[in-house]
Coordinates of C-alpha atoms in Angstrom, one line a residue:
V1 CA -179.6 -11.5 229.2
P2 CA -176.7 -9.2 228.5
S3 CA -175.3 -7.7 231.6
E4 CA -175.4 -3.9 231.9
S5 CA -172.0 -2.3 231.6
V6 CA -171.0 -0.3 234.6
P7 CA -168.9 2.8 233.8
S8 CA -165.5 2.6 235.3
S9 CA -163.9 5.4 237.3
H10 CA -161.6 6.0 234.3
D11 CA -164.7 6.5 232.1
F12 CA -166.3 8.9 234.6
L13 CA -163.1 11.0 234.8
S14 CA -162.7 11.0 231.1
K15 CA -166.3 12.1 230.6
N16 CA -166.1 14.8 233.2
S17 CA -162.6 16.0 232.2
T18 CA -162.1 19.7 233.1
S19 CA -160.4 20.8 229.9
S20 CA -160.3 24.4 229.1
T21 CA -163.3 24.0 226.8
S22 CA -165.5 22.4 229.4
I23 CA -164.9 24.7 232.4
P24 CA -167.9 26.9 233.1
A25 CA -167.0 30.6 232.5
E26 CA -167.6 31.5 236.2
F27 CA -165.0 28.8 237.2
A28 CA -162.4 29.5 234.6
E29 CA -159.9 31.0 237.1
S30 CA -156.2 31.0 236.4
T31 CA -154.2 28.6 238.5
A32 CA -151.7 31.4 238.9
I33 CA -154.0 33.1 241.4
G34 CA -155.1 30.0 243.2
G35 CA -158.3 28.0 243.2
S36 CA -157.7 25.3 240.5
P37 CA -160.3 25.1 237.8
R38 CA -160.3 21.3 238.4
D39 CA -161.9 22.0 241.8
P40 CA -163.7 25.3 241.6
S41 CA -165.7 24.6 244.7
H42 CA -162.6 24.4 246.9
P43 CA -160.3 27.3 246.1
D44 CA -157.2 28.0 248.1
W45 CA -158.3 31.1 250.0
S46 CA -154.8 31.9 251.1
R47 CA -154.1 33.1 247.5
S48 CA -157.3 32.7 245.4
Y49 CA -159.6 35.5 244.1
F50 CA -162.3 33.1 243.2
G51 CA -165.8 34.6 242.7
L52 CA -164.6 38.2 243.0
S53 CA -167.1 40.6 241.3
T54 CA -168.8 37.7 239.4
Q55 CA -172.3 39.1 240.2
P56 CA -174.0 41.2 242.8
F57 CA -175.6 39.6 245.8
P58 CA -179.5 39.3 245.8
K59 CA -181.4 42.5 246.5
E60 CA -182.6 41.3 250.0
V61 CA -179.0 40.7 251.0
A62 CA -177.8 44.1 249.7
E63 CA -180.6 45.8 251.6
V64 CA -179.4 44.2 254.9
L65 CA -175.7 45.1 254.2
M66 CA -176.5 48.7 253.3
T67 CA -179.0 49.4 256.0
P68 CA -178.3 52.9 257.5
I69 CA -176.6 52.5 260.9
D70 CA -178.5 53.3 264.0
P71 CA -176.9 56.2 265.8
L72 CA -177.4 54.4 269.1
D73 CA -175.0 51.7 267.9
V74 CA -172.2 54.1 267.2
E75 CA -169.5 54.7 269.8
I76 CA -166.8 57.4 270.1
K77 CA -163.4 57.0 271.6
P78 CA -162.0 59.7 274.0
D79 CA -159.7 60.9 271.2
G80 CA -162.8 61.6 269.0
L81 CA -162.6 58.5 266.7
V82 CA -166.1 57.4 265.8
Y83 CA -166.6 53.6 265.3
L84 CA -169.0 50.7 265.3
P85 CA -168.3 47.9 267.7
E86 CA -166.9 44.8 265.9
I87 CA -169.6 42.5 267.1
K88 CA -172.2 44.5 265.3
Y89 CA -170.4 44.0 262.0
R90 CA -170.7 40.2 262.7
R91 CA -174.4 40.6 263.4
V92 CA -175.0 42.3 260.0
L93 CA -173.1 39.5 258.2
N94 CA -175.0 36.8 260.1
K95 CA -178.3 38.5 259.2
A96 CA -177.3 38.9 255.5
F97 CA -175.7 35.5 254.9
G98 CA -176.7 33.4 257.9
P99 CA -174.3 32.0 260.5
G100 CA -171.8 29.8 258.6
G101 CA -172.4 31.6 255.3
W102 CA -169.4 33.8 255.7
G103 CA -165.9 33.6 257.1
L104 CA -162.4 35.2 257.3
A105 CA -159.5 33.3 255.7
P106 CA -155.9 34.2 256.5
R107 CA -153.9 35.4 253.5
S108 CA -150.5 35.7 255.2
E109 CA -148.6 34.7 258.3
T110 CA -149.0 36.7 261.4
N111 CA -146.4 39.5 261.5
V112 CA -145.4 40.3 265.1
G113 CA -143.4 43.5 265.3
P114 CA -141.9 45.3 268.3
R115 CA -145.3 46.9 269.1
V116 CA -147.8 45.9 266.4
V117 CA -149.3 42.6 265.3
S118 CA -150.7 42.4 261.7
R119 CA -152.1 39.9 259.3
E120 CA -153.9 39.9 256.0
Y121 CA -157.3 38.3 255.8
A122 CA -159.9 37.6 253.1
L123 CA -163.6 37.9 253.7
V124 CA -165.5 35.1 251.9
C125 CA -169.3 35.2 251.7
L126 CA -171.3 32.3 250.2
G127 CA -168.2 30.8 248.7
R128 CA -167.0 34.0 247.0
L129 CA -164.1 36.3 247.8
V130 CA -165.5 39.7 248.7
A131 CA -162.7 41.7 250.1
I132 CA -159.1 41.6 251.4
A133 CA -157.7 43.7 254.2
R134 CA -154.7 43.7 256.6
G135 CA -155.7 43.9 260.3
E136 CA -153.4 45.4 262.9
Q137 CA -153.3 45.8 266.6
E138 CA -150.9 47.4 269.1
Y139 CA -149.6 45.5 272.1
F140 CA -147.4 46.7 275.0
D141 CA -146.4 43.4 276.6
P142 CA -145.4 40.1 275.1
N143 CA -148.1 38.4 277.2
G144 CA -150.6 40.4 275.2
I145 CA -149.7 39.0 271.8
P146 CA -152.4 36.3 271.7
T147 CA -155.1 38.9 272.5
A148 CA -153.6 41.4 270.0
T149 CA -153.7 38.6 267.4
E150 CA -157.4 38.2 267.9
A151 CA -158.0 41.9 267.8
C152 CA -156.0 42.0 264.6
K153 CA -158.5 39.7 263.0
S154 CA -161.4 41.8 264.1
N155 CA -159.7 44.9 262.7
A156 CA -159.4 43.2 259.3
L157 CA -163.1 42.2 259.4
M158 CA -164.2 45.8 259.9
R159 CA -162.0 47.0 257.1
C160 CA -163.3 44.2 254.8
C161 CA -166.8 45.2 255.5
K162 CA -166.3 48.6 253.9
D163 CA -166.5 46.8 250.5
L164 CA -169.9 45.5 251.4
G165 CA -171.2 48.9 252.4
I166 CA -171.6 48.0 256.1
A167 CA -171.5 51.1 258.2
S168 CA -170.2 53.1 255.3
E169 CA -171.3 56.3 257.0
L170 CA -168.4 56.0 259.3
W171 CA -166.1 56.8 256.4
D172 CA -168.1 59.9 255.4
P173 CA -166.7 63.1 256.9
R174 CA -170.0 64.9 256.8
F175 CA -171.8 62.1 258.7
I176 CA -169.0 62.1 261.3
R177 CA -169.2 65.9 261.8
E178 CA -173.0 65.7 262.2
F179 CA -172.9 62.7 264.5
K180 CA -170.4 64.3 266.8
S181 CA -172.4 67.5 266.9
K182 CA -175.7 65.9 267.7
Y183 CA -174.7 62.9 269.9
C184 CA -171.3 63.7 271.4
I185 CA -169.6 66.2 273.6
E186 CA -166.0 67.3 274.1
V187 CA -165.3 68.0 277.8
F188 CA -162.3 69.2 279.8
V189 CA -161.1 66.6 282.3
E190 CA -158.4 66.7 284.9
D191 CA -156.2 63.7 285.8
V192 CA -156.5 63.7 289.6
R193 CA -153.1 62.0 289.9
T194 CA -151.1 64.5 287.9
K195 CA -153.5 67.5 287.9
K196 CA -153.0 67.8 284.1
K197 CA -156.0 68.9 282.1
K198 CA -157.1 67.9 278.6
K199 CA -160.1 67.5 276.3
L200 CA -161.8 64.2 275.8
W201 CA -164.9 63.0 273.8
R202 CA -167.8 61.0 275.0
R203 CA -171.4 60.4 274.0
K204 CA -173.9 62.9 275.5
D205 CA -176.0 60.0 276.8
Q206 CA -173.0 58.4 278.6
P207 CA -172.1 59.2 282.2
A208 CA -169.2 61.6 283.1
F209 CA -165.7 60.3 282.9
E210 CA -164.6 58.3 286.0
Y211 CA -161.2 57.9 287.9
P212 CA -158.5 58.8 287.1
F213 CA -160.3 61.6 285.3
K214 CA -162.7 64.3 286.6
E215 CA -164.7 66.5 284.4
T216 CA -164.1 70.2 285.1

């Protein structure tokens, strides 16, 4: 009985050769921007743009990403800056893509300046590049650089999420004005140490400012 011939590894590679004519259109990415077409499932996220704008995410995912934000989730800094806590961006991503279905990939080395730490990151969702942003964070003591580095990553995440429509209202001037008018208040406070007075913002449902400030 003739023995069955077993394809060699050379035959397999030859049959599955990734020549320019056999590469699926969605994987035909230039090696000049990273993510070799010979291994489209493992792009180099430090320089690749693999999957960018190839197709929209499913409707159910889009609905989660673009859900209007709950005013109760929005915070305001004393200087009047309105923001959504970073952990809530992560919760939206986890709900939309599932834990492990998204991640941040560094695109550059960490740049440590005299007072600011910055680094560029790519947001990758379900194996596709979605957005790129540079995060930054101030620090005032060299011992605080590790913490600033982590905060820099969180800052990049929030900036990347703009491209997915998460909390897009926070970039809308009209929404900001209406939110501050309805949910926030600007009060005069006095620094009990220096007796200097100034105006600070807080939510109406938050308690009055505490030491070293006293509302007047």
